[in-house]
mmCIF file of C-alpha atoms in Angstrom:
data_model
loop_
_atom_site.group_PDB
_atom_site.id
_atom_site.type_symbol
_atom_site.label_atom_id
_atom_site.label_comp_id
_atom_site.label_asym_id
_atom_site.label_seq_id
_atom_site.Cartn_x
_atom_site.Cartn_y
_atom_site.Cartn_z
ATOM 1 C CA UNK E 1 0.000 0.000 0.000
ATOM 2 C CA UNK E 2 1.542 3.276 -1.163
ATOM 3 C CA UNK E 3 1.637 5.869 1.586
ATOM 4 C CA UNK E 4 4.310 8.201 0.217
ATOM 5 C CA UNK E 5 3.156 9.831 -2.992
ATOM 6 C CA UNK E 6 5.434 11.557 -5.462
ATOM 7 C CA UNK E 7 4.617 13.581 -8.546
ATOM 8 C CA UNK E 8 5.514 13.597 -11.336
ATOM 9 C CA UNK E 9 6.836 10.116 -12.106
ATOM 10 C CA UNK E 10 9.044 11.431 -14.896
ATOM 11 C CA UNK E 11 10.271 14.817 -15.994
ATOM 12 C CA UNK E 12 12.406 15.791 -18.977
ATOM 13 C CA UNK E 13 13.790 19.297 -19.162
ATOM 14 C CA UNK E 14 16.540 21.429 -20.632
ATOM 15 C CA UNK E 15 19.679 22.673 -18.892
ATOM 16 C CA UNK E 16 19.025 25.888 -17.004
ATOM 17 C CA UNK E 17 15.319 25.336 -16.406
ATOM 18 C CA UNK E 18 13.657 25.271 -12.994
ATOM 19 C CA UNK E 19 11.825 22.144 -11.843
ATOM 20 C CA UNK E 20 9.789 21.259 -8.806
ATOM 21 C CA UNK E 21 8.832 17.849 -7.455
ATOM 22 C CA UNK E 22 6.091 17.114 -4.975
ATOM 23 C CA UNK E 23 5.856 14.634 -2.129
ATOM 24 C CA UNK E 24 3.075 13.835 0.294
ATOM 25 C CA UNK E 25 2.914 11.201 3.016
ATOM 26 C CA UNK E 26 -0.212 9.875 4.702
ATOM 27 C CA UNK E 27 1.519 7.913 7.458
ATOM 28 C CA UNK E 28 1.376 10.635 10.090
ATOM 29 C CA UNK E 29 5.181 10.745 10.238
ATOM 30 C CA UNK E 30 6.964 13.820 11.473
ATOM 31 C CA UNK E 31 10.118 13.620 9.380
ATOM 32 C CA UNK E 32 10.480 13.627 5.595
ATOM 33 C CA UNK E 33 13.516 13.238 3.365
ATOM 34 C CA UNK E 34 14.780 13.649 -0.158
ATOM 35 C CA UNK E 35 17.268 11.140 -1.527
ATOM 36 C CA UNK E 36 19.058 11.178 -4.854
ATOM 37 C CA UNK E 37 19.608 7.855 -6.590
ATOM 38 C CA UNK E 38 22.084 8.049 -9.436
ATOM 39 C CA UNK E 39 22.480 5.829 -12.474
ATOM 40 C CA UNK E 40 24.566 3.379 -10.417
ATOM 41 C CA UNK E 41 21.721 3.085 -7.885
ATOM 42 C CA UNK E 42 23.714 4.876 -5.176
ATOM 43 C CA UNK E 43 21.397 6.418 -2.561
ATOM 44 C CA UNK E 44 22.462 9.758 -1.122
ATOM 45 C CA UNK E 45 20.456 11.752 1.399
ATOM 46 C CA UNK E 46 19.927 15.349 0.368
ATOM 47 C CA UNK E 47 17.614 16.841 2.975
ATOM 48 C CA UNK E 48 15.399 15.931 5.863
ATOM 49 C CA UNK E 49 12.689 18.027 7.503
ATOM 50 C CA UNK E 50 11.262 17.623 10.990
ATOM 51 C CA UNK E 51 8.387 19.897 11.981
ATOM 52 C CA UNK E 52 9.417 22.411 9.335
ATOM 53 C CA UNK E 53 12.976 22.455 10.535
ATOM 54 C CA UNK E 54 15.829 21.359 8.326
ATOM 55 C CA UNK E 55 17.722 18.888 10.445
ATOM 56 C CA UNK E 56 20.009 17.275 7.887
ATOM 57 C CA UNK E 57 21.387 19.145 4.945
ATOM 58 C CA UNK E 58 24.125 17.314 3.105
ATOM 59 C CA UNK E 59 26.451 19.325 0.908
ATOM 60 C CA UNK E 60 24.168 19.624 -2.071
ATOM 61 C CA UNK E 61 24.423 22.450 -4.586
ATOM 62 C CA UNK E 62 22.590 25.628 -3.632
ATOM 63 C CA UNK E 63 20.321 25.311 -6.659
ATOM 64 C CA UNK E 64 18.476 22.601 -4.702
ATOM 65 C CA UNK E 65 15.996 23.714 -2.075
ATOM 66 C CA UNK E 66 13.402 21.783 -0.062
ATOM 67 C CA UNK E 67 10.028 23.375 0.595
ATOM 68 C CA UNK E 68 7.577 22.239 3.246
ATOM 69 C CA UNK E 69 4.086 23.580 3.965
ATOM 70 C CA UNK E 70 3.325 21.083 6.721
ATOM 71 C CA UNK E 71 4.714 17.851 8.099
ATOM 72 C CA UNK E 72 2.892 15.794 5.457
ATOM 73 C CA UNK E 73 4.409 17.592 2.465
ATOM 74 C CA UNK E 74 7.977 18.115 1.339
ATOM 75 C CA UNK E 75 8.678 19.439 -2.126
ATOM 76 C CA UNK E 76 12.007 19.778 -3.892
ATOM 77 C CA UNK E 77 12.870 22.664 -6.162
ATOM 78 C CA UNK E 78 15.856 22.730 -8.470
ATOM 79 C CA UNK E 79 16.729 26.123 -9.815
ATOM 80 C CA UNK E 80 18.631 26.016 -13.099
ATOM 81 C CA UNK E 81 19.153 22.280 -13.585
ATOM 82 C CA UNK E 82 22.482 20.824 -14.737
ATOM 83 C CA UNK E 83 23.117 17.587 -16.677
ATOM 84 C CA UNK E 84 24.504 15.928 -13.529
ATOM 85 C CA UNK E 85 21.127 16.421 -11.871
ATOM 86 C CA UNK E 86 19.723 13.623 -14.010
ATOM 87 C CA UNK E 87 18.745 10.962 -11.490
ATOM 88 C CA UNK E 88 15.831 9.482 -9.595
ATOM 89 C CA UNK E 89 14.723 11.611 -6.670
ATOM 90 C CA UNK E 90 13.177 9.612 -3.867
ATOM 91 C CA UNK E 91 11.049 11.051 -1.110
ATOM 92 C CA UNK E 92 10.816 9.204 2.195
ATOM 93 C CA UNK E 93 9.276 9.630 5.619
ATOM 94 C CA UNK E 94 9.703 8.274 9.126
ATOM 95 C CA UNK E 95 9.031 9.012 12.737
ATOM 96 C CA UNK E 96 11.886 11.135 14.013
ATOM 97 C CA UNK E 97 12.975 8.544 16.520
ATOM 98 C CA UNK E 98 12.375 5.542 14.326
ATOM 99 C CA UNK E 99 14.814 3.772 12.100
ATOM 100 C CA UNK E 100 12.553 2.663 9.257
ATOM 101 C CA UNK E 101 12.254 4.772 6.147
ATOM 102 C CA UNK E 102 9.197 4.613 3.928
ATOM 103 C CA UNK E 103 9.983 5.591 0.342
ATOM 104 C CA UNK E 104 7.865 6.860 -2.496
ATOM 105 C CA UNK E 105 8.300 5.458 -5.984
ATOM 106 C CA UNK E 106 10.498 8.331 -7.112
ATOM 107 C CA UNK E 107 10.645 11.020 -9.768
ATOM 108 C CA UNK E 108 13.028 10.338 -12.650
ATOM 109 C CA UNK E 109 14.601 13.551 -13.905
ATOM 110 C CA UNK E 110 16.329 13.729 -17.265
ATOM 111 C CA UNK E 111 18.230 16.893 -18.128
ATOM 112 C CA UNK E 112 19.002 17.333 -21.819
ATOM 113 C CA UNK H 1 34.600 7.356 1.186
ATOM 114 C CA UNK H 2 32.071 4.550 1.133
ATOM 115 C CA UNK H 3 31.376 3.489 4.704
ATOM 116 C CA UNK H 4 29.142 0.578 3.759
ATOM 117 C CA UNK H 5 30.257 -1.749 0.986
ATOM 118 C CA UNK H 6 28.349 -4.502 -0.740
ATOM 119 C CA UNK H 7 29.355 -7.426 -2.909
ATOM 120 C CA UNK H 8 28.804 -8.722 -5.429
ATOM 121 C CA UNK H 9 27.497 -5.855 -7.523
ATOM 122 C CA UNK H 10 25.218 -8.319 -9.302
ATOM 123 C CA UNK H 11 24.268 -11.921 -8.674
ATOM 124 C CA UNK H 12 22.334 -14.495 -10.663
ATOM 125 C CA UNK H 13 20.992 -17.673 -9.095
ATOM 126 C CA UNK H 14 18.606 -20.369 -10.210
ATOM 127 C CA UNK H 15 15.167 -20.701 -8.743
ATOM 128 C CA UNK H 16 15.372 -22.745 -5.542
ATOM 129 C CA UNK H 17 19.002 -21.897 -4.813
ATOM 130 C CA UNK H 18 20.282 -19.826 -1.905
ATOM 131 C CA UNK H 19 21.447 -16.316 -2.756
ATOM 132 C CA UNK H 20 24.110 -14.805 -0.515
ATOM 133 C CA UNK H 21 24.588 -11.046 -0.498
ATOM 134 C CA UNK H 22 27.510 -9.563 1.396
ATOM 135 C CA UNK H 23 27.995 -6.303 3.257
ATOM 136 C CA UNK H 24 30.858 -4.796 5.235
ATOM 137 C CA UNK H 25 31.253 -1.571 7.136
ATOM 138 C CA UNK H 26 33.984 0.575 8.621
ATOM 139 C CA UNK H 27 32.448 2.492 11.501
ATOM 140 C CA UNK H 28 32.527 0.491 14.746
ATOM 141 C CA UNK H 29 29.790 2.748 16.121
ATOM 142 C CA UNK H 30 27.206 1.361 13.696
ATOM 143 C CA UNK H 31 24.704 -0.692 15.640
ATOM 144 C CA UNK H 32 21.681 -1.063 13.379
ATOM 145 C CA UNK H 33 21.767 -2.764 9.979
ATOM 146 C CA UNK H 34 18.635 -2.858 7.813
ATOM 147 C CA UNK H 35 18.363 -4.392 4.373
ATOM 148 C CA UNK H 36 16.123 -2.666 1.862
ATOM 149 C CA UNK H 37 14.675 -4.287 -1.260
ATOM 150 C CA UNK H 38 14.005 -2.233 -4.376
ATOM 151 C CA UNK H 39 12.058 -3.358 -7.450
ATOM 152 C CA UNK H 40 12.368 -1.468 -10.754
ATOM 153 C CA UNK H 41 10.231 1.657 -10.787
ATOM 154 C CA UNK H 42 9.674 1.565 -7.033
ATOM 155 C CA UNK H 43 11.345 3.009 -3.977
ATOM 156 C CA UNK H 44 13.312 0.822 -1.541
ATOM 157 C CA UNK H 45 11.329 -0.955 1.161
ATOM 158 C CA UNK H 46 12.573 -2.394 4.437
ATOM 159 C CA UNK H 47 13.029 -6.153 4.167
ATOM 160 C CA UNK H 48 14.735 -7.212 7.394
ATOM 161 C CA UNK H 49 17.038 -5.644 9.974
ATOM 162 C CA UNK H 50 19.457 -6.667 12.709
ATOM 163 C CA UNK H 51 21.054 -4.959 15.681
ATOM 164 C CA UNK H 52 24.679 -5.433 16.620
ATOM 165 C CA UNK H 53 23.798 -7.301 19.821
ATOM 166 C CA UNK H 54 22.551 -10.212 17.695
ATOM 167 C CA UNK H 55 24.444 -12.467 15.326
ATOM 168 C CA UNK H 56 21.460 -13.779 13.409
ATOM 169 C CA UNK H 57 18.022 -12.566 12.382
ATOM 170 C CA UNK H 58 15.569 -14.705 10.491
ATOM 171 C CA UNK H 59 12.320 -13.840 8.732
ATOM 172 C CA UNK H 60 10.932 -16.591 6.567
ATOM 173 C CA UNK H 61 13.330 -17.230 3.690
ATOM 174 C CA UNK H 62 15.477 -14.221 4.601
ATOM 175 C CA UNK H 63 18.275 -14.471 7.171
ATOM 176 C CA UNK H 64 20.918 -11.973 8.218
ATOM 177 C CA UNK H 65 24.189 -13.306 9.603
ATOM 178 C CA UNK H 66 26.216 -10.713 11.500
ATOM 179 C CA UNK H 67 29.894 -10.820 12.505
ATOM 180 C CA UNK H 68 30.706 -7.830 14.675
ATOM 181 C CA UNK H 69 34.397 -8.647 15.049
ATOM 182 C CA UNK H 70 34.935 -8.691 11.299
ATOM 183 C CA UNK H 71 32.418 -5.883 10.630
ATOM 184 C CA UNK H 72 30.648 -8.041 8.108
ATOM 185 C CA UNK H 73 27.126 -9.216 7.545
ATOM 186 C CA UNK H 74 25.330 -11.184 4.887
ATOM 187 C CA UNK H 75 21.802 -11.666 3.690
ATOM 188 C CA UNK H 76 20.838 -15.218 2.777
ATOM 189 C CA UNK H 77 17.769 -15.807 0.654
ATOM 190 C CA UNK H 78 16.874 -19.483 0.671
ATOM 191 C CA UNK H 79 14.694 -21.138 -1.975
ATOM 192 C CA UNK H 80 15.094 -18.069 -4.196
ATOM 193 C CA UNK H 81 12.081 -17.182 -6.337
ATOM 194 C CA UNK H 82 11.866 -15.129 -9.544
ATOM 195 C CA UNK H 83 9.856 -12.601 -7.532
ATOM 196 C CA UNK H 84 12.948 -12.006 -5.373
ATOM 197 C CA UNK H 85 14.694 -10.414 -8.368
ATOM 198 C CA UNK H 86 15.459 -6.905 -7.166
ATOM 199 C CA UNK H 87 18.248 -4.673 -5.918
ATOM 200 C CA UNK H 88 19.140 -5.159 -2.270
ATOM 201 C CA UNK H 89 20.685 -2.404 -0.194
ATOM 202 C CA UNK H 90 22.555 -2.921 3.037
ATOM 203 C CA UNK H 91 22.457 0.106 5.325
ATOM 204 C CA UNK H 92 23.895 1.065 8.702
ATOM 205 C CA UNK H 93 23.350 3.638 11.386
ATOM 206 C CA UNK H 94 24.426 4.481 14.894
ATOM 207 C CA UNK H 95 22.569 6.075 17.784
ATOM 208 C CA UNK H 96 19.232 5.430 16.100
ATOM 209 C CA UNK H 97 17.233 7.615 13.749
ATOM 210 C CA UNK H 98 16.611 7.297 10.038
ATOM 211 C CA UNK H 99 18.533 10.462 9.236
ATOM 212 C CA UNK H 100 21.782 8.713 10.050
ATOM 213 C CA UNK H 101 21.300 5.745 7.700
ATOM 214 C CA UNK H 102 24.222 5.114 5.371
ATOM 215 C CA UNK H 103 23.407 2.964 2.340
ATOM 216 C CA UNK H 104 25.679 0.592 0.477
ATOM 217 C CA UNK H 105 25.916 0.524 -3.302
ATOM 218 C CA UNK H 106 23.400 -2.289 -3.691
ATOM 219 C CA UNK H 107 23.444 -5.817 -5.122
ATOM 220 C CA UNK H 108 21.253 -6.577 -8.100
ATOM 221 C CA UNK H 109 19.833 -10.074 -7.725
ATOM 222 C CA UNK H 110 18.375 -11.994 -10.640
ATOM 223 C CA UNK H 111 16.636 -15.286 -10.005
ATOM 224 C CA UNK H 112 16.294 -17.379 -13.148
ATOM 225 C CA UNK H 113 13.648 -20.052 -13.576
#
């Protein structure tokens, strides 16, 4: 049963454009995350949000920014995409004290 | 620097065989080791996990063997089925909390019938 919803599933864009991906969770969790999965399947955490506070912010380029309206939503905006941004972006959620992550099905970004 | 390493990168077994996926880590502070399973077009999902106080964790056909001294663990999938074909990620964390999970590079398992 899907409880972490991501839109869109796919997005193709040109270098320099701005893109935004959406994520919503219905699990009642208080922490949400964005992961980047590259072409080699490597999973790297980008951001996590707990009660609207950024609590983990790995050294990602400044053109990436997370946006949260409430604890059930965490969007990702990429300002001026680069070719190396092509990847699958996975949203996840958890309880802040828990160790299990629940992932969405991802948004595949292709930058031409 | 990759703190969690997995081998092999890919593995093919026949239906009914036992698949063995390996994982090693560097940080002695890691005390929680989940394995996530990912099917094409989906996000990873927790399959089974073990804590460093245990040396074995079993759940149906899936078993984790853990060797703290050697900083190694392995996932054994007995009676492998075509439906087990997926990428398996070993992960590790210390002091609890999902934000501290470090993922390995993954092993792509193919079960042939």
